[in-house]
DNA sequence: ATTGATTCAATCTTATTCGATTGATTGCGA
DNA sequence: TCGCAATCAATCGAATAAGATTGAATCAAT
């Protein structure tokens, strides 16, 4: 090991690059849908649990209203979802998928699995890296979350 | 495995979260220096090789002028570096650390190693995760780079 | 030497992130 | 009920990212 502080020995830099590359990877797949990477993450969350509040969505994505408000407005304009004010508490905002948002799931998952199989990504390594990353995240959360 | 497409089974989401947490982690350490995470990456690159062109810096950081130009201008304003037009090719931009930029290295590295040791991050796991992540990056580059 | 292609940083626009504040709405205690 | 605290989404400002274009400077081939 030459230099411990060298850029290429920094895990943060490695994660930084991996994140940007995932962005480009999904951009290729999502281009036909005019969806961004973050917007796709919102759809993933809604495909699991539809009709939830901005607050609840933000809890899963670790995003607050400063990011989500404009993100969701753009997705509403694009027709993926609708934003509703519930009568019982008009401070809240309910996010609900449209038909377009619901039906896109099948096609996008097909596009993705095709791309993954074409590129021979090893499922075992994928799961191992995911598990290790989650441990890192837990450690980081222990440090940064007050 | 319940749902392969669930948000929490997505490696991209795990990387996305890890990246944001690293941002917050470094933000804590870098706050006294008024440096952002990305600006710290620029300093790391310059501590290894000072006096290089924007182009060369961008090759290592995988960033182009659209991101680097304003980033470097802010860092020049803050006194970390100077931006110079070389006589021999005035299209280029040379980036050079100031004394402030050079001398900050020791203190920041001390702050970092202290924070790492306080939080018992395992160096072996760190290296393993780094190596695995680099493999992922290589695979992703194979897909997204034309 | 002049034109035409190439190489650069800079600029512009759009989309996140995120700390901080604002303002509307609700709930709760006196 | 009256007022204060708490809870929300929305807004604001700054800093990345990144595709696309621009314009200056250089190089190459006539």
XYZ file of C-alpha atoms (C1' of nucleotides) in Angstrom:
352
model
C 0.000 0.000 0.000
C 1.715 3.190 -1.115
C -0.359 6.047 0.192
C -3.277 5.460 2.521
C -4.768 8.854 1.700
C -4.548 8.447 -2.065
C -7.800 9.128 -3.845
C -8.048 5.592 -5.157
C -7.703 4.113 -1.684
C -10.693 6.061 -0.441
C -13.853 4.030 0.015
C -15.873 7.245 -0.126
C -14.508 7.925 -3.620
C -15.301 4.382 -4.688
C -18.874 4.708 -3.451
C -19.139 8.156 -5.031
C -18.126 6.703 -8.403
C -20.362 3.652 -8.059
C -23.328 5.900 -7.325
C -22.719 8.064 -10.369
C -22.248 4.986 -12.549
C -25.533 3.519 -11.303
C -27.082 6.836 -12.270
C -25.795 6.452 -15.803
C -26.719 2.772 -15.913
C -30.331 3.459 -14.996
C -30.401 6.504 -17.218
C -29.806 4.215 -20.210
C -32.651 1.931 -19.220
C -34.999 4.721 -18.130
C -34.410 7.047 -21.072
C -37.451 5.728 -23.008
C -39.616 6.580 -19.994
C -38.151 10.062 -19.430
C -37.427 9.060 -15.847
C -34.409 10.041 -13.780
C -32.633 7.701 -11.365
C -34.164 9.344 -8.291
C -37.614 9.331 -9.851
C -37.198 5.594 -10.419
C -36.405 5.138 -6.714
C -39.662 6.929 -5.903
C -41.537 4.578 -8.220
C -39.884 1.547 -6.587
C -41.079 2.754 -3.203
C -44.607 3.386 -4.483
C -44.827 0.017 -6.249
C -44.318 -1.515 -2.812
C -46.684 0.791 -0.966
C -48.959 3.086 -2.894
C -51.041 5.921 -1.465
C -48.692 7.053 1.249
C -47.829 10.471 2.583
C -44.804 12.487 1.491
C -43.532 12.052 5.029
C -43.808 8.263 4.901
C -42.184 8.095 1.472
C -39.391 10.295 2.754
C -38.817 8.006 5.715
C -38.074 5.098 3.390
C -35.984 7.104 0.902
C -34.299 9.179 3.617
C -35.420 12.326 1.853
C -37.320 15.292 3.278
C -39.770 17.719 1.728
C -37.000 20.034 0.533
C -36.057 17.354 -1.993
C -39.339 15.518 -2.434
C -41.703 18.419 -3.031
C -40.261 19.477 -6.367
C -39.398 15.887 -7.307
C -43.004 14.783 -6.832
C -44.335 17.856 -8.644
C -42.221 16.967 -11.673
C -43.450 13.384 -11.532
C -47.042 14.581 -11.298
C -46.536 16.835 -14.316
C -45.119 13.841 -16.192
C -48.224 11.830 -15.234
C -46.660 9.153 -13.006
C -48.605 10.063 -9.891
C -51.078 12.490 -8.348
C -50.643 14.621 -5.230
C -53.697 14.787 -2.996
C -54.626 16.767 0.115
C -56.464 14.478 2.537
C -59.568 16.004 4.128
C -58.744 14.701 7.590
C -55.371 16.474 7.794
C -54.738 19.124 5.207
C -51.117 19.597 6.251
C -50.288 16.246 4.730
C -49.811 15.226 1.128
C -50.865 11.848 -0.226
C -48.918 10.465 -3.153
C -50.789 8.058 -5.393
C -49.706 6.279 -8.583
C -51.658 6.868 -11.774
C -52.472 4.037 -14.172
C -49.385 5.055 -16.126
C -47.325 4.769 -12.946
C -48.738 1.351 -12.100
C -48.525 -0.224 -15.528
C -44.959 0.953 -16.142
C -43.684 -1.457 -13.486
C -43.886 -4.613 -15.616
C -42.170 -3.139 -18.634
C -39.390 -1.433 -16.666
C -38.677 -4.624 -14.709
C -38.498 -6.546 -17.976
C -36.075 -4.001 -19.463
C -33.947 -4.201 -16.345
C -33.756 -7.973 -16.059
C -32.893 -8.171 -19.755
C -30.049 -5.677 -19.276
C -28.785 -7.502 -16.182
C -28.780 -10.908 -17.894
C -27.113 -9.492 -21.004
C -24.294 -8.214 -18.868
C -23.801 -11.318 -16.730
C -23.953 -9.666 -13.349
C -23.344 -12.381 -10.761
C -26.320 -12.575 -8.326
C -24.180 -14.025 -5.532
C -21.643 -11.227 -5.651
C -24.517 -8.769 -5.897
C -26.060 -10.082 -2.672
C -22.693 -10.167 -0.896
C -21.868 -6.591 -1.858
C -25.352 -5.484 -0.854
C -24.976 -7.099 2.572
C -21.517 -5.575 3.120
C -22.745 -2.176 2.023
C -25.617 -2.326 4.459
C -23.133 -2.944 7.253
C -21.164 0.093 6.157
C -24.354 2.131 6.096
C -25.225 1.007 9.602
C -21.762 2.045 10.791
C -22.026 5.429 9.064
C -25.488 6.045 10.455
C -24.089 5.370 13.906
C -21.596 8.154 13.345
C -23.598 10.796 11.511
C -27.042 10.371 13.039
C -26.713 12.390 16.194
C -36.114 -13.410 -0.418
C -39.538 -11.851 -0.594
C -39.431 -9.343 -3.418
C -36.400 -9.051 -5.651
C -37.442 -5.592 -6.803
C -38.029 -4.216 -3.302
C -36.241 -0.966 -2.639
C -34.145 -2.469 0.134
C -32.910 -5.274 -2.107
C -31.534 -2.799 -4.608
C -27.774 -2.418 -4.568
C -28.165 0.931 -6.294
C -30.252 2.202 -3.390
C -27.681 0.913 -0.922
C -24.882 2.701 -2.769
C -27.039 5.819 -3.075
C -27.540 5.863 0.700
C -23.889 5.111 1.455
C -22.817 7.986 -0.764
C -25.119 10.443 0.938
C -23.988 9.230 4.372
C -20.339 9.680 3.398
C -21.291 13.202 2.381
C -22.681 13.862 5.848
C -19.747 12.108 7.524
C -17.185 14.295 5.761
C -19.345 17.350 6.228
C -18.940 16.947 9.977
C -15.168 16.701 9.710
C -14.821 19.394 7.050
C -17.164 21.949 8.597
C -14.326 23.829 10.380
C -12.612 24.231 7.003
C -15.719 25.362 5.123
C -15.097 22.583 2.629
C -17.698 20.435 0.900
C -17.293 16.724 0.227
C -16.566 17.243 -3.477
C -14.112 20.031 -2.718
C -12.310 17.623 -0.390
C -12.036 15.098 -3.233
C -10.441 17.825 -5.364
C -7.940 18.525 -2.582
C -7.148 14.788 -2.264
C -6.389 14.679 -5.981
C -4.213 17.816 -5.801
C -2.313 16.601 -2.736
C -1.222 13.666 -4.878
C -0.472 15.691 -7.997
C -0.395 19.445 -7.807
C -0.228 21.857 -10.739
C -2.288 19.912 -13.189
C -4.819 20.972 -15.793
C -8.559 20.998 -15.260
C -8.714 18.295 -17.889
C -6.254 16.061 -16.052
C -7.978 16.613 -12.728
C -11.285 15.762 -14.365
C -9.858 12.528 -15.753
C -9.090 11.303 -12.242
C -12.318 12.544 -10.659
C -14.450 11.596 -13.672
C -15.750 15.149 -13.832
C -15.800 17.538 -16.785
C -15.609 21.306 -17.053
C -19.363 21.703 -16.626
C -18.932 20.633 -12.997
C -15.312 21.571 -12.336
C -15.268 25.143 -13.625
C -17.580 26.579 -10.975
C -16.275 24.174 -8.322
C -12.690 25.371 -8.847
C -13.780 29.010 -8.963
C -15.397 28.625 -5.552
C -12.264 26.943 -4.205
C -10.122 29.749 -5.619
C -12.355 32.343 -3.966
C -11.982 30.444 -0.686
C -8.190 30.524 -1.117
C -7.478 26.805 -1.510
C -5.978 27.069 -4.987
C -5.240 29.386 -7.894
C -6.343 29.025 -11.508
C -3.667 29.896 -14.064
C -3.633 30.226 -17.845
C -0.434 28.681 -19.172
C 1.349 30.755 -21.835
C 2.061 27.766 -24.036
C -1.599 26.819 -24.459
C -4.088 29.407 -23.354
C -7.061 27.107 -23.839
C -5.974 25.141 -20.795
C -6.322 25.918 -17.121
C -3.676 24.995 -14.570
C -4.871 24.325 -11.032
C -2.315 24.938 -8.299
C -2.629 24.663 -4.516
C -1.977 27.730 -2.392
C -0.026 27.508 0.873
C -3.387 27.250 2.630
C -4.311 24.332 0.382
C -1.018 22.558 0.996
C -0.796 23.044 4.737
C -4.405 21.964 5.350
C -3.519 18.387 4.421
C -1.826 17.473 7.700
C -4.564 18.838 9.926
C -7.415 17.345 7.922
C -5.731 13.929 7.854
C -5.265 14.136 11.618
C -8.937 15.032 12.129
C -9.959 12.145 9.898
C -7.784 9.468 11.465
C -8.980 10.560 14.883
C -12.601 10.241 13.805
C -11.967 6.848 12.220
C -10.222 5.465 15.311
C -12.888 6.864 17.628
C -15.512 4.959 15.687
C -13.649 1.665 15.384
C -13.919 1.212 11.657
C -12.309 -2.125 10.839
C -9.456 -1.579 8.305
C -9.728 -5.133 6.954
C -13.426 -4.816 6.195
C -12.742 -1.389 4.741
C -10.200 -2.819 2.291
C -12.449 -5.748 1.405
C -15.414 -3.513 0.700
C -13.209 -1.158 -1.308
C -11.931 -4.036 -3.444
C -15.439 -5.406 -4.035
C -16.744 -1.987 -4.905
C -13.976 -1.477 -7.438
C -15.034 -4.709 -9.125
C -18.602 -3.423 -9.281
C -17.362 -0.162 -10.748
C -15.380 -2.002 -13.399
C -18.493 -3.997 -14.314
C -20.642 -0.868 -14.471
C -18.077 0.981 -16.571
C -18.147 -1.907 -18.984
C -21.872 -1.377 -19.395
C -22.249 2.391 -19.386
C -19.064 3.511 -21.110
C -20.070 3.412 -24.761
C -0.498 31.581 -44.790
C -5.308 30.365 -44.725
C -8.939 27.327 -43.925
C -10.982 23.720 -41.460
C -11.015 20.401 -37.785
C -9.930 19.657 -33.069
C -9.313 20.660 -28.300
C -10.232 23.119 -24.471
C -12.730 25.765 -20.579
C -16.789 28.206 -19.968
C -21.693 28.671 -20.109
C -26.598 27.255 -19.922
C -30.255 24.458 -18.461
C -32.429 20.862 -15.738
C -32.492 17.891 -11.690
C -31.227 16.617 -7.487
C -29.414 17.179 -2.292
C -29.675 19.599 1.855
C -29.593 23.143 5.680
C -32.598 26.581 7.029
C -36.773 29.052 7.263
C -41.771 29.895 6.474
C -46.535 29.368 6.826
C -50.609 26.754 7.188
C -52.977 23.416 9.988
C -53.812 20.651 13.861
C -53.769 19.306 18.635
C -53.403 20.068 23.396
C -53.480 22.239 27.863
C -55.285 25.870 30.814
C -62.303 28.620 23.897
C -57.939 30.661 23.630
C -53.307 30.425 22.709
C -49.159 27.966 22.272
C -46.576 24.043 20.710
C -46.017 20.615 17.342
C -46.352 18.885 12.720
C -46.512 19.196 8.117
C -45.347 20.616 3.088
C -43.459 24.318 0.757
C -39.895 27.600 -0.195
C -35.184 29.517 -0.462
C -30.350 29.434 -1.327
C -26.075 27.103 -2.225
C -23.485 23.243 -4.238
C -23.085 19.515 -7.058
C -23.975 16.502 -11.565
C -24.421 16.204 -16.322
C -26.077 16.862 -21.326
C -25.626 20.312 -24.653
C -23.789 24.307 -26.776
C -20.447 28.156 -27.339
C -16.327 30.422 -28.304
C -11.516 30.925 -28.034
C -7.170 28.885 -29.164
C -4.365 25.533 -31.430
C -3.105 22.284 -34.874
C -2.959 20.214 -39.371
C -3.232 20.015 -44.180
C -3.199 22.250 -47.886
